[in-house]
């Protein structure tokens, strides 16, 4: 029997201790992970915040996995993101994996609004960088990247679920709507 706390408003659903949230860019991973962390009191680990160092320079692979190992050493956490090294090295510690999988039109429009908002408001990103006109519309824009990786990322998420299907991990696939309620963790 688990000693995990019941999720507030979760209708008797026991809160997993270690949740990993995956999905394409703009799918709502960080939003869902933040809400789950707030509800359960578990620390949120944003892989983007771990991966990107000062000036927007990525950490060296070993530094990234070492830092992540430190952050995931505890018994409770909510991770959002899915850098391949992170997934391969640590997803087996999760007792729940949530795949946030809205249609491309939904995730891309969210990403567009978020990116433009960050550019206009000059909001700092990981590593202290900020959006510029060219990072919004240029060839290295997250918007273009999201279109390029959407299909392959969905395939990687499906393969991850297949791999974990018999591993005793709670798997939750959320296609749309309110991800928090759809994931079985209660509504707002």
Coordinates of C-alpha atoms in Angstrom, one line a residue:
X1 CA 0.0 0.0 0.0
X2 CA 1.3 3.4 -1.0
X3 CA 1.9 6.2 1.5
X4 CA 1.4 8.8 -1.2
X5 CA -1.0 11.6 -0.3
X6 CA -4.3 11.8 -2.0
X7 CA -4.5 14.4 -4.7
X8 CA -6.6 17.3 -3.5
X9 CA -9.9 17.2 -5.5
X10 CA -8.7 14.0 -7.1
X11 CA -11.8 11.9 -6.1
X12 CA -9.8 9.3 -4.2
X13 CA -7.0 8.9 -6.8
X14 CA -3.7 8.5 -5.2
X15 CA -1.0 10.9 -6.3
X16 CA 2.0 9.3 -8.0
X17 CA 5.3 10.2 -6.3
X18 CA 7.4 10.6 -9.4
X19 CA 5.6 12.0 -12.5
X20 CA 7.2 12.5 -15.9
X21 CA 5.3 14.7 -18.4
X22 CA 6.1 14.4 -22.1
X23 CA 4.7 15.9 -25.3
X24 CA 5.5 18.0 -28.3
X25 CA 6.6 21.7 -28.0
X26 CA 3.6 23.8 -26.9
X27 CA 1.6 20.8 -25.8
X28 CA 1.2 22.1 -22.2
X29 CA 3.9 19.9 -20.5
X30 CA 5.2 22.7 -18.2
X31 CA 1.7 24.0 -17.4
X32 CA 0.5 20.5 -16.4
X33 CA 3.7 19.7 -14.5
X34 CA 3.4 23.0 -12.6
X35 CA -0.2 22.3 -11.6
X36 CA 0.7 18.7 -10.5
X37 CA 3.7 19.9 -8.5
X38 CA 1.5 22.5 -6.8
X39 CA -1.2 20.0 -6.0
X40 CA 1.1 17.3 -4.7
X41 CA 3.8 19.5 -3.1
X42 CA 6.5 17.7 -5.2
X43 CA 9.3 19.7 -6.7
X44 CA 9.0 20.5 -10.4
X45 CA 12.0 19.8 -12.6
X46 CA 11.9 21.6 -15.9
X47 CA 14.4 19.9 -18.3
X48 CA 14.8 23.1 -20.3
X49 CA 15.9 25.0 -17.2
X50 CA 18.4 22.2 -16.4
X51 CA 19.7 21.8 -20.0
X52 CA 20.3 25.5 -20.9
X53 CA 23.2 27.2 -19.2
X54 CA 24.2 30.8 -19.1
X55 CA 23.8 32.7 -22.4
X56 CA 21.6 29.9 -23.8
X57 CA 24.5 27.5 -24.1
X58 CA 23.5 23.9 -23.5
X59 CA 25.3 22.0 -20.7
X60 CA 27.7 19.3 -21.7
X61 CA 25.9 15.9 -21.8
X62 CA 27.6 14.6 -18.7
X63 CA 27.0 17.9 -16.8
X64 CA 23.3 17.7 -17.8
X65 CA 22.8 14.1 -16.7
X66 CA 24.8 14.6 -13.4
X67 CA 22.7 17.7 -12.6
X68 CA 19.5 15.8 -13.4
X69 CA 20.6 12.8 -11.2
X70 CA 20.9 15.2 -8.3
X71 CA 17.5 16.7 -8.9
X72 CA 15.8 13.3 -9.3
X73 CA 17.5 11.7 -6.3
X74 CA 14.5 12.4 -4.1
X75 CA 11.4 10.3 -3.7
X76 CA 9.0 12.9 -5.1
X77 CA 9.2 15.1 -8.2
X78 CA 7.4 16.1 -11.4
X79 CA 9.5 16.4 -14.5
X80 CA 8.5 18.1 -17.7
X81 CA 10.4 17.6 -21.0
X82 CA 12.1 14.8 -22.8
X83 CA 15.6 15.3 -23.8
X84 CA 16.7 11.8 -25.1
X85 CA 19.5 11.5 -22.5
X86 CA 17.2 12.4 -19.7
X87 CA 14.5 9.9 -20.8
X88 CA 16.9 7.1 -21.4
X89 CA 18.7 7.7 -18.1
X90 CA 15.9 8.4 -15.7
X91 CA 12.3 7.8 -16.9
X92 CA 12.5 4.3 -15.4
X93 CA 12.3 6.0 -12.0
X94 CA 8.9 7.5 -12.8
X95 CA 5.8 5.8 -11.4
X96 CA 3.6 7.8 -13.8
X97 CA 4.2 9.1 -17.3
X98 CA 1.8 11.6 -18.8
X99 CA 1.8 12.1 -22.5
X100 CA 0.2 15.5 -23.3
X101 CA -0.8 15.1 -26.9
X102 CA -3.1 17.8 -28.3
X103 CA -3.6 18.3 -32.0
X104 CA -0.8 20.2 -33.8
X105 CA -3.1 23.2 -34.4
X106 CA -3.7 23.5 -30.6
X107 CA -0.1 23.1 -29.5
X108 CA 1.3 25.3 -32.3
X109 CA -1.1 28.2 -31.6
X110 CA -0.2 27.9 -27.9
X111 CA 3.4 28.1 -28.8
X112 CA 2.9 31.0 -31.1
X113 CA 1.1 33.0 -28.4
X114 CA 3.7 32.1 -25.7
X115 CA 6.7 33.0 -28.0
X116 CA 5.2 36.3 -29.1
X117 CA 4.3 37.2 -25.5
X118 CA 7.9 36.4 -24.4
X119 CA 9.3 38.6 -27.2
X120 CA 7.0 41.5 -26.5
X121 CA 7.4 41.4 -22.8
X122 CA 11.2 40.6 -23.0
X123 CA 10.7 37.7 -20.6
X124 CA 13.9 35.9 -19.7
X125 CA 14.3 32.4 -20.9
X126 CA 16.5 29.6 -19.5
X127 CA 20.1 30.7 -19.3
X128 CA 19.1 34.4 -19.3
X129 CA 18.4 34.7 -23.0
X130 CA 15.4 36.5 -24.4
X131 CA 13.4 36.1 -27.6
X132 CA 14.4 38.4 -30.5
X133 CA 12.6 39.1 -33.7
X134 CA 14.8 36.5 -35.4
X135 CA 14.3 33.8 -32.8
X136 CA 10.6 34.3 -33.2
X137 CA 10.4 34.1 -37.0
X138 CA 13.9 33.0 -38.1
X139 CA 15.0 29.5 -39.3
X140 CA 16.0 28.5 -35.7
X141 CA 12.7 29.6 -34.2
X142 CA 10.9 27.3 -31.7
X143 CA 7.9 27.7 -34.0
X144 CA 9.7 26.2 -37.0
X145 CA 11.3 23.6 -34.7
X146 CA 7.9 22.5 -33.4
X147 CA 6.6 22.0 -36.9
X148 CA 9.7 20.0 -37.9
X149 CA 9.7 17.7 -34.8
X150 CA 6.0 17.2 -34.3
X151 CA 5.6 13.9 -36.1
X152 CA 8.9 12.4 -34.8
X153 CA 8.2 13.5 -31.2
X154 CA 4.7 11.9 -31.2
X155 CA 6.3 8.7 -32.6
X156 CA 9.0 8.8 -29.8
X157 CA 6.2 9.3 -27.2
X158 CA 4.2 6.4 -28.6
X159 CA 7.4 4.2 -28.5
X160 CA 8.1 5.3 -24.9
X161 CA 4.5 4.3 -23.9
X162 CA 5.0 0.9 -25.6
X163 CA 8.3 0.4 -23.8
X164 CA 6.7 1.2 -20.4
X165 CA 3.4 -0.6 -20.9
X166 CA 4.4 -3.7 -18.9
X167 CA 6.8 -1.9 -16.5
X168 CA 4.2 -1.2 -13.7
X169 CA 4.2 2.5 -14.6
X170 CA 0.9 4.4 -14.7
X171 CA 0.5 5.7 -18.3
X172 CA -1.8 8.6 -19.0
X173 CA -2.4 9.8 -22.6
X174 CA -4.1 13.1 -22.8
X175 CA -5.4 14.2 -26.2
X176 CA -7.1 17.5 -25.5
X177 CA -9.2 19.6 -23.2
X178 CA -8.2 20.3 -19.6
X179 CA -5.0 18.2 -19.2
X180 CA -5.2 18.2 -15.4
X181 CA -8.7 16.8 -15.3
X182 CA -8.1 14.5 -18.3
X183 CA -5.0 13.1 -16.7
X184 CA -7.1 11.9 -13.7
X185 CA -5.6 14.4 -11.2
X186 CA -8.7 16.5 -10.6
X187 CA -9.8 19.8 -12.1
X188 CA -9.0 23.4 -11.3

